[in-house]
Amino acid sequence: MQPFRCYLYHTWNLSRRCNHALFVILMMMAAVAAINWQLPGWCCHRLSSESRISWAGNHSFCGAAGALEFKQLCLSKTSFPISKNALSFRGNATNGMRANVASPKKSLNRRLDILDAYEDEYNGMIIDPECLPSSANAFVSVLRASIADWKQKGKKGIWLKILVEQADLVPIAIKEGFSYHHAEPGYVMLTYWIPKEPCMLPANASHQVGVGGFVINEKREVLVVKEKQCPCRCSGTWKLPTGFINKSEEIFTGAIRETKEETGIDTAFLEVIAFRHAHLVSFEKSDLLFICMLKPLSFDITIDESEIEAAKILAKLSHAN
């Protein structure tokens, strides 16, 4: 605050020796400088387009390129860009108003008559599931208004995520023309294609990915397991440790993890030595299986008794094999 007061003092002294036009310019510069210093009741930072802010109140405050503006709001919330630093208002001048910094993915339009949503990269709309009306009547009304508004604006696909606690809204959305896309624990995803042309929205995931650990030691001995529950065609067969990779898991780390879980053997990844691609495996999905060569780092076998019947080191492989 002290630098700002010094700035005003020198500006006033200089203005006494200059003409009126220069005085106006200096005072405008002082107003711009106020943006970067804390004034009584106000604390703000430089504006940029890196993130956005939405806040509730009766007035909005903007400052950029040397301009200060107060304007009335027609809606309860609005948005404008700010820097990554939080914008806060303090003092009596705010009359209890509050500001909240939102991520760039948050809604860019906060109209009360349509659903809260933001645009995706393909001129579509992604509806915020946290802001859906709890009332069925309110939901169907605002959903219809939203579709009409986005259709008028030339939008294409609409993504509607409905949480498990909002499950009663699913049949309403289906009746309004939405289609099932996929489901995960906790939610179901619905879609709506606006243009009168073939839908261009991407389909649900079509593949599952499995891994197998080909653990071979310096004696050319291979680690194998016998599963407790498996299809009849491979019942009682010695096989490699296999399993599915987890979400966001790398192929090689999945092979290491599955080998550890089934046999207790620690391993290090060497290379991918084979893969196979099959179709109509589980729930009519395709299946990819990657076989990873692993180097054993430990040698004490401890099986997962809930899944594995037995595990052992297979006899030495010959060069012919």
PDB file of C-alpha atoms in Angstrom:
ATOM      1  CA  MET A   1       0.000   0.000   0.000  1.00  0.00           C
ATOM      2  CA  GLN A   2       2.887   2.364   0.756  1.00  0.00           C
ATOM      3  CA  PRO A   3       4.289   2.337  -2.840  1.00  0.00           C
ATOM      4  CA  PHE A   4       0.854   3.236  -4.178  1.00  0.00           C
ATOM      5  CA  ARG A   5       0.508   6.210  -1.805  1.00  0.00           C
ATOM      6  CA  CYS A   6       3.972   7.448  -2.861  1.00  0.00           C
ATOM      7  CA  TYR A   7       2.948   7.090  -6.496  1.00  0.00           C
ATOM      8  CA  LEU A   8      -0.176   9.234  -5.969  1.00  0.00           C
ATOM      9  CA  TYR A   9       1.822  11.883  -4.049  1.00  0.00           C
ATOM     10  CA  HIS A  10       4.399  12.297  -6.835  1.00  0.00           C
ATOM     11  CA  THR A  11       1.667  12.234  -9.457  1.00  0.00           C
ATOM     12  CA  TRP A  12      -0.156  15.137  -7.714  1.00  0.00           C
ATOM     13  CA  ASN A  13       3.021  17.221  -7.369  1.00  0.00           C
ATOM     14  CA  LEU A  14       3.899  16.678 -11.005  1.00  0.00           C
ATOM     15  CA  SER A  15       0.386  17.587 -12.139  1.00  0.00           C
ATOM     16  CA  ARG A  16       0.702  21.042 -10.520  1.00  0.00           C
ATOM     17  CA  ARG A  17       3.440  21.871 -13.047  1.00  0.00           C
ATOM     18  CA  CYS A  18       1.785  20.244 -16.107  1.00  0.00           C
ATOM     19  CA  ASN A  19      -1.298  20.843 -18.205  1.00  0.00           C
ATOM     20  CA  HIS A  20      -4.652  19.190 -17.601  1.00  0.00           C
ATOM     21  CA  ALA A  21      -4.257  16.508 -20.325  1.00  0.00           C
ATOM     22  CA  LEU A  22      -1.063  15.187 -18.812  1.00  0.00           C
ATOM     23  CA  PHE A  23      -2.710  15.135 -15.395  1.00  0.00           C
ATOM     24  CA  VAL A  24      -5.534  12.940 -16.763  1.00  0.00           C
ATOM     25  CA  ILE A  25      -2.998  10.515 -18.300  1.00  0.00           C
ATOM     26  CA  LEU A  26      -1.072  10.272 -15.035  1.00  0.00           C
ATOM     27  CA  MET A  27      -4.221   9.555 -13.042  1.00  0.00           C
ATOM     28  CA  MET A  28      -5.185   6.799 -15.499  1.00  0.00           C
ATOM     29  CA  MET A  29      -1.754   5.262 -14.968  1.00  0.00           C
ATOM     30  CA  ALA A  30      -2.356   5.432 -11.241  1.00  0.00           C
ATOM     31  CA  ALA A  31      -5.616   3.543 -11.673  1.00  0.00           C
ATOM     32  CA  VAL A  32      -3.809   0.817 -13.634  1.00  0.00           C
ATOM     33  CA  ALA A  33      -1.138   0.623 -10.942  1.00  0.00           C
ATOM     34  CA  ALA A  34      -3.851   0.076  -8.349  1.00  0.00           C
ATOM     35  CA  ILE A  35      -4.605  -3.265  -9.943  1.00  0.00           C
ATOM     36  CA  ASN A  36      -1.210  -4.573  -8.858  1.00  0.00           C
ATOM     37  CA  TRP A  37      -1.371  -3.220  -5.292  1.00  0.00           C
ATOM     38  CA  GLN A  38      -3.765  -3.995  -2.493  1.00  0.00           C
ATOM     39  CA  LEU A  39      -6.320  -1.264  -1.854  1.00  0.00           C
ATOM     40  CA  PRO A  40      -8.617  -1.057   1.183  1.00  0.00           C
ATOM     41  CA  GLY A  41     -11.333  -3.664   0.597  1.00  0.00           C
ATOM     42  CA  TRP A  42      -9.868  -4.950  -2.682  1.00  0.00           C
ATOM     43  CA  CYS A  43      -7.206  -7.472  -3.623  1.00  0.00           C
ATOM     44  CA  CYS A  44      -6.753  -8.408  -7.264  1.00  0.00           C
ATOM     45  CA  HIS A  45      -4.218  -9.690  -9.779  1.00  0.00           C
ATOM     46  CA  ARG A  46      -3.463  -9.285 -13.468  1.00  0.00           C
ATOM     47  CA  LEU A  47      -6.004 -10.806 -15.817  1.00  0.00           C
ATOM     48  CA  SER A  48      -5.240 -13.469 -18.399  1.00  0.00           C
ATOM     49  CA  SER A  49      -7.073 -16.184 -20.322  1.00  0.00           C
ATOM     50  CA  GLU A  50      -5.443 -19.084 -18.505  1.00  0.00           C
ATOM     51  CA  SER A  51      -8.384 -19.833 -16.253  1.00  0.00           C
ATOM     52  CA  ARG A  52     -11.848 -18.556 -15.504  1.00  0.00           C
ATOM     53  CA  ILE A  53     -13.827 -17.306 -12.564  1.00  0.00           C
ATOM     54  CA  SER A  54     -17.498 -17.482 -11.707  1.00  0.00           C
ATOM     55  CA  TRP A  55     -18.905 -15.537  -8.777  1.00  0.00           C
ATOM     56  CA  ALA A  56     -22.262 -14.617  -7.339  1.00  0.00           C
ATOM     57  CA  GLY A  57     -23.333 -11.113  -6.411  1.00  0.00           C
ATOM     58  CA  ASN A  58     -25.016  -7.982  -7.680  1.00  0.00           C
ATOM     59  CA  HIS A  59     -21.997  -6.432  -9.407  1.00  0.00           C
ATOM     60  CA  SER A  60     -18.886  -7.552 -11.242  1.00  0.00           C
ATOM     61  CA  PHE A  61     -15.431  -5.997 -11.202  1.00  0.00           C
ATOM     62  CA  CYS A  62     -13.065  -6.082 -14.182  1.00  0.00           C
ATOM     63  CA  GLY A  63      -9.649  -4.576 -14.735  1.00  0.00           C
ATOM     64  CA  ALA A  64      -7.542  -4.915 -17.890  1.00  0.00           C
ATOM     65  CA  ALA A  65      -5.442  -2.737 -20.237  1.00  0.00           C
ATOM     66  CA  GLY A  66      -5.809   0.285 -17.994  1.00  0.00           C
ATOM     67  CA  ALA A  67      -9.571   0.164 -17.707  1.00  0.00           C
ATOM     68  CA  LEU A  68     -11.696  -0.267 -14.598  1.00  0.00           C
ATOM     69  CA  GLU A  69     -15.337  -1.128 -15.054  1.00  0.00           C
ATOM     70  CA  PHE A  70     -18.319  -1.770 -12.804  1.00  0.00           C
ATOM     71  CA  LYS A  71     -21.393  -3.297 -14.394  1.00  0.00           C
ATOM     72  CA  GLN A  72     -24.729  -4.687 -13.290  1.00  0.00           C
ATOM     73  CA  LEU A  73     -25.348  -8.408 -13.739  1.00  0.00           C
ATOM     74  CA  CYS A  74     -28.566  -9.710 -15.259  1.00  0.00           C
ATOM     75  CA  LEU A  75     -27.883 -13.240 -13.999  1.00  0.00           C
ATOM     76  CA  SER A  76     -26.776 -14.543 -10.645  1.00  0.00           C
ATOM     77  CA  LYS A  77     -23.425 -15.771 -12.058  1.00  0.00           C
ATOM     78  CA  THR A  78     -21.056 -14.732 -14.816  1.00  0.00           C
ATOM     79  CA  SER A  79     -17.603 -15.687 -16.068  1.00  0.00           C
ATOM     80  CA  PHE A  80     -14.490 -13.863 -17.202  1.00  0.00           C
ATOM     81  CA  PRO A  81     -10.816 -14.866 -17.562  1.00  0.00           C
ATOM     82  CA  ILE A  82      -8.257 -14.359 -14.796  1.00  0.00           C
ATOM     83  CA  SER A  83      -4.802 -15.614 -13.962  1.00  0.00           C
ATOM     84  CA  LYS A  84      -4.048 -18.785 -12.036  1.00  0.00           C
ATOM     85  CA  ASN A  85      -3.875 -16.737  -8.856  1.00  0.00           C
ATOM     86  CA  ALA A  86      -7.067 -16.599  -6.862  1.00  0.00           C
ATOM     87  CA  LEU A  87      -9.124 -13.427  -7.105  1.00  0.00           C
ATOM     88  CA  SER A  88     -10.567 -12.437  -3.741  1.00  0.00           C
ATOM     89  CA  PHE A  89     -12.667  -9.537  -2.514  1.00  0.00           C
ATOM     90  CA  ARG A  90     -12.532  -8.263   1.053  1.00  0.00           C
ATOM     91  CA  GLY A  91     -14.052  -5.416   3.002  1.00  0.00           C
ATOM     92  CA  ASN A  92     -17.394  -3.659   3.146  1.00  0.00           C
ATOM     93  CA  ALA A  93     -17.251  -2.698  -0.503  1.00  0.00           C
ATOM     94  CA  THR A  94     -18.173  -6.252  -1.510  1.00  0.00           C
ATOM     95  CA  ASN A  95     -21.352  -6.455   0.561  1.00  0.00           C
ATOM     96  CA  GLY A  96     -20.757 -10.133   1.179  1.00  0.00           C
ATOM     97  CA  MET A  97     -19.995 -11.062  -2.440  1.00  0.00           C
ATOM     98  CA  ARG A  98     -17.707 -14.035  -3.042  1.00  0.00           C
ATOM     99  CA  ALA A  99     -15.415 -15.247  -5.839  1.00  0.00           C
ATOM    100  CA  ASN A 100     -14.468 -18.810  -6.739  1.00  0.00           C
ATOM    101  CA  VAL A 101     -11.740 -19.797  -9.153  1.00  0.00           C
ATOM    102  CA  ALA A 102     -12.838 -22.547 -11.545  1.00  0.00           C
ATOM    103  CA  SER A 103     -10.780 -24.794 -13.792  1.00  0.00           C
ATOM    104  CA  PRO A 104     -10.787 -24.159 -17.580  1.00  0.00           C
ATOM    105  CA  LYS A 105     -13.149 -27.142 -17.996  1.00  0.00           C
ATOM    106  CA  LYS A 106     -15.854 -25.564 -15.904  1.00  0.00           C
ATOM    107  CA  SER A 107     -18.956 -24.182 -17.522  1.00  0.00           C
ATOM    108  CA  LEU A 108     -18.416 -21.076 -19.632  1.00  0.00           C
ATOM    109  CA  ASN A 109     -22.082 -20.057 -19.607  1.00  0.00           C
ATOM    110  CA  ARG A 110     -24.032 -19.961 -16.350  1.00  0.00           C
ATOM    111  CA  ARG A 111     -27.552 -19.412 -17.663  1.00  0.00           C
ATOM    112  CA  LEU A 112     -30.369 -20.439 -15.374  1.00  0.00           C
ATOM    113  CA  ASP A 113     -32.693 -21.695 -18.122  1.00  0.00           C
ATOM    114  CA  ILE A 114     -30.334 -24.328 -19.579  1.00  0.00           C
ATOM    115  CA  LEU A 115     -28.129 -27.041 -18.144  1.00  0.00           C
ATOM    116  CA  ASP A 116     -24.681 -26.131 -16.910  1.00  0.00           C
ATOM    117  CA  ALA A 117     -22.253 -27.441 -19.568  1.00  0.00           C
ATOM    118  CA  TYR A 118     -19.007 -26.706 -21.355  1.00  0.00           C
ATOM    119  CA  GLU A 119     -17.850 -27.230 -24.938  1.00  0.00           C
ATOM    120  CA  ASP A 120     -15.624 -30.111 -25.961  1.00  0.00           C
ATOM    121  CA  GLU A 121     -13.012 -29.974 -28.742  1.00  0.00           C
ATOM    122  CA  TYR A 122     -15.486 -31.124 -31.397  1.00  0.00           C
ATOM    123  CA  ASN A 123     -18.215 -28.488 -31.025  1.00  0.00           C
ATOM    124  CA  GLY A 124     -20.157 -30.660 -28.624  1.00  0.00           C
ATOM    125  CA  MET A 125     -21.451 -30.068 -25.112  1.00  0.00           C
ATOM    126  CA  ILE A 126     -20.527 -31.924 -21.920  1.00  0.00           C
ATOM    127  CA  ILE A 127     -23.139 -31.495 -19.178  1.00  0.00           C
ATOM    128  CA  ASP A 128     -21.947 -31.068 -15.595  1.00  0.00           C
ATOM    129  CA  PRO A 129     -23.493 -33.967 -13.616  1.00  0.00           C
ATOM    130  CA  GLU A 130     -23.121 -32.091 -10.330  1.00  0.00           C
ATOM    131  CA  CYS A 131     -25.605 -29.430 -11.470  1.00  0.00           C
ATOM    132  CA  LEU A 132     -28.497 -31.588 -12.687  1.00  0.00           C
ATOM    133  CA  PRO A 133     -31.901 -30.760 -11.172  1.00  0.00           C
ATOM    134  CA  SER A 134     -33.099 -33.273  -8.602  1.00  0.00           C
ATOM    135  CA  SER A 135     -36.714 -32.880  -9.655  1.00  0.00           C
ATOM    136  CA  ALA A 136     -37.851 -34.961 -12.641  1.00  0.00           C
ATOM    137  CA  ASN A 137     -40.145 -32.184 -13.908  1.00  0.00           C
ATOM    138  CA  ALA A 138     -37.419 -29.563 -13.638  1.00  0.00           C
ATOM    139  CA  PHE A 139     -34.932 -31.868 -15.362  1.00  0.00           C
ATOM    140  CA  VAL A 140     -37.085 -32.612 -18.390  1.00  0.00           C
ATOM    141  CA  SER A 141     -37.933 -28.923 -18.797  1.00  0.00           C
ATOM    142  CA  VAL A 142     -34.356 -27.661 -18.660  1.00  0.00           C
ATOM    143  CA  LEU A 143     -33.125 -30.599 -20.786  1.00  0.00           C
ATOM    144  CA  ARG A 144     -35.521 -29.712 -23.594  1.00  0.00           C
ATOM    145  CA  ALA A 145     -34.556 -26.039 -23.388  1.00  0.00           C
ATOM    146  CA  SER A 146     -30.861 -26.943 -23.478  1.00  0.00           C
ATOM    147  CA  ILE A 147     -31.207 -29.176 -26.547  1.00  0.00           C
ATOM    148  CA  ALA A 148     -33.144 -26.458 -28.375  1.00  0.00           C
ATOM    149  CA  ASP A 149     -30.535 -23.829 -27.453  1.00  0.00           C
ATOM    150  CA  TRP A 150     -27.563 -25.957 -28.519  1.00  0.00           C
ATOM    151  CA  LYS A 151     -29.326 -26.990 -31.728  1.00  0.00           C
ATOM    152  CA  GLN A 152     -29.831 -23.339 -32.602  1.00  0.00           C
ATOM    153  CA  LYS A 153     -26.133 -22.672 -31.952  1.00  0.00           C
ATOM    154  CA  GLY A 154     -25.035 -25.478 -34.278  1.00  0.00           C
ATOM    155  CA  LYS A 155     -23.692 -27.803 -31.600  1.00  0.00           C
ATOM    156  CA  LYS A 156     -23.278 -31.496 -32.388  1.00  0.00           C
ATOM    157  CA  GLY A 157     -22.875 -34.170 -29.737  1.00  0.00           C
ATOM    158  CA  ILE A 158     -24.143 -33.946 -26.162  1.00  0.00           C
ATOM    159  CA  TRP A 159     -22.591 -35.993 -23.344  1.00  0.00           C
ATOM    160  CA  LEU A 160     -24.772 -36.552 -20.283  1.00  0.00           C
ATOM    161  CA  LYS A 161     -23.207 -38.277 -17.268  1.00  0.00           C
ATOM    162  CA  ILE A 162     -25.785 -39.377 -14.695  1.00  0.00           C
ATOM    163  CA  LEU A 163     -24.507 -40.435 -11.283  1.00  0.00           C
ATOM    164  CA  VAL A 164     -25.910 -43.469  -9.498  1.00  0.00           C
ATOM    165  CA  GLU A 165     -27.817 -41.286  -7.034  1.00  0.00           C
ATOM    166  CA  GLN A 166     -29.523 -39.594 -10.014  1.00  0.00           C
ATOM    167  CA  ALA A 167     -30.578 -42.888 -11.636  1.00  0.00           C
ATOM    168  CA  ASP A 168     -34.249 -41.843 -11.801  1.00  0.00           C
ATOM    169  CA  LEU A 169     -33.254 -39.274 -14.461  1.00  0.00           C
ATOM    170  CA  VAL A 170     -32.003 -41.962 -16.889  1.00  0.00           C
ATOM    171  CA  PRO A 171     -35.407 -43.018 -18.313  1.00  0.00           C
ATOM    172  CA  ILE A 172     -36.345 -39.355 -18.729  1.00  0.00           C
ATOM    173  CA  ALA A 173     -33.232 -38.671 -20.805  1.00  0.00           C
ATOM    174  CA  ILE A 174     -33.794 -41.832 -22.866  1.00  0.00           C
ATOM    175  CA  LYS A 175     -37.357 -40.705 -23.596  1.00  0.00           C
ATOM    176  CA  GLU A 176     -35.985 -37.341 -24.808  1.00  0.00           C
ATOM    177  CA  GLY A 177     -33.761 -39.069 -27.371  1.00  0.00           C
ATOM    178  CA  PHE A 178     -30.542 -39.871 -25.502  1.00  0.00           C
ATOM    179  CA  SER A 179     -28.786 -43.214 -26.024  1.00  0.00           C
ATOM    180  CA  TYR A 180     -26.678 -45.375 -23.733  1.00  0.00           C
ATOM    181  CA  HIS A 181     -22.944 -45.067 -24.365  1.00  0.00           C
ATOM    182  CA  HIS A 182     -21.246 -46.858 -21.466  1.00  0.00           C
ATOM    183  CA  ALA A 183     -21.443 -47.423 -17.743  1.00  0.00           C
ATOM    184  CA  GLU A 184     -18.833 -47.465 -14.989  1.00  0.00           C
ATOM    185  CA  PRO A 185     -19.146 -47.985 -11.236  1.00  0.00           C
ATOM    186  CA  GLY A 186     -20.991 -44.904 -10.017  1.00  0.00           C
ATOM    187  CA  TYR A 187     -22.418 -43.523 -13.258  1.00  0.00           C
ATOM    188  CA  VAL A 188     -23.932 -44.131 -16.690  1.00  0.00           C
ATOM    189  CA  MET A 189     -22.972 -42.071 -19.762  1.00  0.00           C
ATOM    190  CA  LEU A 190     -25.653 -41.068 -22.277  1.00  0.00           C
ATOM    191  CA  THR A 191     -25.231 -39.291 -25.615  1.00  0.00           C
ATOM    192  CA  TYR A 192     -27.376 -37.242 -27.988  1.00  0.00           C
ATOM    193  CA  TRP A 193     -26.448 -36.446 -31.609  1.00  0.00           C
ATOM    194  CA  ILE A 194     -28.042 -33.203 -32.822  1.00  0.00           C
ATOM    195  CA  PRO A 195     -27.308 -33.003 -36.608  1.00  0.00           C
ATOM    196  CA  LYS A 196     -29.565 -34.816 -39.065  1.00  0.00           C
ATOM    197  CA  GLU A 197     -26.682 -36.970 -40.257  1.00  0.00           C
ATOM    198  CA  PRO A 198     -24.887 -40.158 -39.129  1.00  0.00           C
ATOM    199  CA  CYS A 199     -23.608 -39.911 -35.562  1.00  0.00           C
ATOM    200  CA  MET A 200     -19.888 -39.152 -35.361  1.00  0.00           C
ATOM    201  CA  LEU A 201     -19.461 -39.655 -31.621  1.00  0.00           C
ATOM    202  CA  PRO A 202     -16.804 -42.263 -30.745  1.00  0.00           C
ATOM    203  CA  ALA A 203     -18.110 -45.657 -29.691  1.00  0.00           C
ATOM    204  CA  ASN A 204     -17.460 -47.217 -26.318  1.00  0.00           C
ATOM    205  CA  ALA A 205     -14.141 -49.034 -25.749  1.00  0.00           C
ATOM    206  CA  SER A 206     -14.052 -52.109 -28.003  1.00  0.00           C
ATOM    207  CA  HIS A 207     -11.081 -54.014 -26.548  1.00  0.00           C
ATOM    208  CA  GLN A 208      -9.876 -55.476 -23.284  1.00  0.00           C
ATOM    209  CA  VAL A 209      -6.112 -55.867 -22.768  1.00  0.00           C
ATOM    210  CA  GLY A 210      -4.467 -58.827 -21.097  1.00  0.00           C
ATOM    211  CA  VAL A 211      -0.833 -59.598 -20.252  1.00  0.00           C
ATOM    212  CA  GLY A 212       1.198 -62.726 -19.638  1.00  0.00           C
ATOM    213  CA  GLY A 213       4.505 -63.083 -17.822  1.00  0.00           C
ATOM    214  CA  PHE A 214       7.103 -65.316 -19.511  1.00  0.00           C
ATOM    215  CA  VAL A 215       9.524 -65.644 -16.591  1.00  0.00           C
ATOM    216  CA  ILE A 216      12.723 -67.450 -17.607  1.00  0.00           C
ATOM    217  CA  ASN A 217      15.902 -67.798 -15.561  1.00  0.00           C
ATOM    218  CA  GLU A 218      19.512 -68.318 -16.557  1.00  0.00           C
ATOM    219  CA  LYS A 219      18.963 -72.094 -16.648  1.00  0.00           C
ATOM    220  CA  ARG A 220      16.211 -71.587 -19.232  1.00  0.00           C
ATOM    221  CA  GLU A 221      13.582 -72.712 -16.745  1.00  0.00           C
ATOM    222  CA  VAL A 222      10.117 -71.159 -17.026  1.00  0.00           C
ATOM    223  CA  LEU A 223       7.641 -70.211 -14.314  1.00  0.00           C
ATOM    224  CA  VAL A 224       4.181 -71.724 -14.876  1.00  0.00           C
ATOM    225  CA  VAL A 225       0.886 -71.864 -12.973  1.00  0.00           C
ATOM    226  CA  LYS A 226      -2.284 -73.946 -12.870  1.00  0.00           C
ATOM    227  CA  GLU A 227      -5.466 -71.924 -12.302  1.00  0.00           C
ATOM    228  CA  LYS A 228      -8.311 -73.087 -10.044  1.00  0.00           C
ATOM    229  CA  GLN A 229     -11.071 -71.810 -12.321  1.00  0.00           C
ATOM    230  CA  CYS A 230     -10.625 -71.689 -16.069  1.00  0.00           C
ATOM    231  CA  PRO A 231     -12.490 -72.858 -19.215  1.00  0.00           C
ATOM    232  CA  CYS A 232     -12.803 -76.598 -19.653  1.00  0.00           C
ATOM    233  CA  ARG A 233     -10.472 -76.574 -22.639  1.00  0.00           C
ATOM    234  CA  CYS A 234      -7.544 -75.539 -20.449  1.00  0.00           C
ATOM    235  CA  SER A 235      -8.568 -77.134 -17.153  1.00  0.00           C
ATOM    236  CA  GLY A 236      -5.578 -78.684 -15.385  1.00  0.00           C
ATOM    237  CA  THR A 237      -3.138 -77.159 -17.881  1.00  0.00           C
ATOM    238  CA  TRP A 238       0.133 -75.529 -16.873  1.00  0.00           C
ATOM    239  CA  LYS A 239       0.259 -72.003 -18.299  1.00  0.00           C
ATOM    240  CA  LEU A 240       1.950 -68.638 -17.955  1.00  0.00           C
ATOM    241  CA  PRO A 241       0.748 -66.187 -15.281  1.00  0.00           C
ATOM    242  CA  THR A 242      -1.816 -63.978 -17.026  1.00  0.00           C
ATOM    243  CA  GLY A 243      -4.406 -61.338 -16.256  1.00  0.00           C
ATOM    244  CA  PHE A 244      -5.920 -58.015 -17.327  1.00  0.00           C
ATOM    245  CA  ILE A 245      -4.136 -54.699 -16.949  1.00  0.00           C
ATOM    246  CA  ASN A 246      -5.667 -52.081 -14.687  1.00  0.00           C
ATOM    247  CA  LYS A 247      -6.918 -48.679 -15.757  1.00  0.00           C
ATOM    248  CA  SER A 248      -4.016 -46.409 -16.803  1.00  0.00           C
ATOM    249  CA  GLU A 249      -1.518 -49.239 -16.230  1.00  0.00           C
ATOM    250  CA  GLU A 250       1.367 -49.919 -18.607  1.00  0.00           C
ATOM    251  CA  ILE A 251       1.587 -53.314 -20.298  1.00  0.00           C
ATOM    252  CA  PHE A 252       4.936 -54.240 -18.767  1.00  0.00           C
ATOM    253  CA  THR A 253       3.964 -53.164 -15.238  1.00  0.00           C
ATOM    254  CA  GLY A 254       0.758 -55.188 -15.585  1.00  0.00           C
ATOM    255  CA  ALA A 255       2.770 -58.312 -16.458  1.00  0.00           C
ATOM    256  CA  ILE A 256       5.077 -57.764 -13.475  1.00  0.00           C
ATOM    257  CA  ARG A 257       2.107 -57.206 -11.146  1.00  0.00           C
ATOM    258  CA  GLU A 258       0.151 -60.266 -12.324  1.00  0.00           C
ATOM    259  CA  THR A 259       3.220 -62.495 -11.940  1.00  0.00           C
ATOM    260  CA  LYS A 260       3.805 -61.191  -8.417  1.00  0.00           C
ATOM    261  CA  GLU A 261       0.149 -61.618  -7.408  1.00  0.00           C
ATOM    262  CA  GLU A 262      -0.162 -65.189  -8.678  1.00  0.00           C
ATOM    263  CA  THR A 263       3.264 -66.601  -7.744  1.00  0.00           C
ATOM    264  CA  GLY A 264       4.940 -64.186  -5.325  1.00  0.00           C
ATOM    265  CA  ILE A 265       7.957 -63.924  -7.665  1.00  0.00           C
ATOM    266  CA  ASP A 266       9.496 -60.462  -8.198  1.00  0.00           C
ATOM    267  CA  THR A 267      10.568 -59.808 -11.779  1.00  0.00           C
ATOM    268  CA  ALA A 268      12.092 -57.207 -14.093  1.00  0.00           C
ATOM    269  CA  PHE A 269      10.775 -56.458 -17.572  1.00  0.00           C
ATOM    270  CA  LEU A 270      12.961 -57.397 -20.538  1.00  0.00           C
ATOM    271  CA  GLU A 271      10.819 -57.152 -23.693  1.00  0.00           C
ATOM    272  CA  VAL A 272       7.490 -57.909 -25.355  1.00  0.00           C
ATOM    273  CA  ILE A 273       7.995 -61.146 -27.251  1.00  0.00           C
ATOM    274  CA  ALA A 274       4.507 -61.852 -28.658  1.00  0.00           C
ATOM    275  CA  PHE A 275       0.899 -60.717 -28.820  1.00  0.00           C
ATOM    276  CA  ARG A 276      -2.376 -62.036 -30.164  1.00  0.00           C
ATOM    277  CA  HIS A 277      -5.632 -60.375 -31.201  1.00  0.00           C
ATOM    278  CA  ALA A 278      -8.962 -62.210 -30.740  1.00  0.00           C
ATOM    279  CA  HIS A 279     -12.590 -61.127 -31.237  1.00  0.00           C
ATOM    280  CA  LEU A 280     -15.963 -61.808 -29.591  1.00  0.00           C
ATOM    281  CA  VAL A 281     -14.293 -62.870 -26.348  1.00  0.00           C
ATOM    282  CA  SER A 282     -16.060 -61.302 -23.360  1.00  0.00           C
ATOM    283  CA  PHE A 283     -19.399 -59.517 -23.855  1.00  0.00           C
ATOM    284  CA  GLU A 284     -18.678 -59.500 -27.614  1.00  0.00           C
ATOM    285  CA  LYS A 285     -15.544 -57.396 -27.067  1.00  0.00           C
ATOM    286  CA  SER A 286     -12.189 -57.957 -28.748  1.00  0.00           C
ATOM    287  CA  ASP A 287      -9.167 -59.051 -26.739  1.00  0.00           C
ATOM    288  CA  LEU A 288      -5.468 -58.188 -26.948  1.00  0.00           C
ATOM    289  CA  LEU A 289      -2.930 -60.330 -25.084  1.00  0.00           C
ATOM    290  CA  PHE A 290       0.717 -59.255 -24.742  1.00  0.00           C
ATOM    291  CA  ILE A 291       3.385 -61.710 -23.590  1.00  0.00           C
ATOM    292  CA  CYS A 292       6.276 -60.050 -21.753  1.00  0.00           C
ATOM    293  CA  MET A 293       9.626 -61.704 -21.094  1.00  0.00           C
ATOM    294  CA  LEU A 294      10.530 -61.153 -17.440  1.00  0.00           C
ATOM    295  CA  LYS A 295      13.720 -61.785 -15.488  1.00  0.00           C
ATOM    296  CA  PRO A 296      13.174 -63.342 -12.023  1.00  0.00           C
ATOM    297  CA  LEU A 297      14.529 -61.324  -9.094  1.00  0.00           C
ATOM    298  CA  SER A 298      13.350 -63.715  -6.354  1.00  0.00           C
ATOM    299  CA  PHE A 299      12.823 -67.464  -6.291  1.00  0.00           C
ATOM    300  CA  ASP A 300      10.436 -68.367  -3.443  1.00  0.00           C
ATOM    301  CA  ILE A 301       7.008 -69.228  -4.860  1.00  0.00           C
ATOM    302  CA  THR A 302       3.968 -68.116  -2.844  1.00  0.00           C
ATOM    303  CA  ILE A 303       0.736 -68.700  -4.737  1.00  0.00           C
ATOM    304  CA  ASP A 304      -2.520 -66.779  -4.523  1.00  0.00           C
ATOM    305  CA  GLU A 305      -4.698 -69.592  -3.187  1.00  0.00           C
ATOM    306  CA  SER A 306      -7.937 -67.867  -4.146  1.00  0.00           C
ATOM    307  CA  GLU A 307      -7.008 -67.983  -7.849  1.00  0.00           C
ATOM    308  CA  ILE A 308      -4.064 -70.366  -8.355  1.00  0.00           C
ATOM    309  CA  GLU A 309      -4.062 -74.104  -7.698  1.00  0.00           C
ATOM    310  CA  ALA A 310      -0.300 -74.564  -8.073  1.00  0.00           C
ATOM    311  CA  ALA A 311       2.865 -72.935  -9.436  1.00  0.00           C
ATOM    312  CA  LYS A 312       6.286 -74.312 -10.277  1.00  0.00           C
ATOM    313  CA  ILE A 313       9.452 -73.894 -12.298  1.00  0.00           C
ATOM    314  CA  LEU A 314       9.059 -75.884 -15.491  1.00  0.00           C
ATOM    315  CA  ALA A 315      11.865 -78.130 -16.722  1.00  0.00           C
ATOM    316  CA  LYS A 316      14.656 -76.663 -18.839  1.00  0.00           C
ATOM    317  CA  LEU A 317      13.599 -75.571 -22.345  1.00  0.00           C
ATOM    318  CA  SER A 318      15.493 -76.990 -25.291  1.00  0.00           C
ATOM    319  CA  HIS A 319      16.584 -74.890 -28.247  1.00  0.00           C
ATOM    320  CA  ALA A 320      14.041 -76.722 -30.379  1.00  0.00           C
ATOM    321  CA  ASN A 321      11.246 -75.344 -28.212  1.00  0.00           C
TER     322      ASN A 321
END
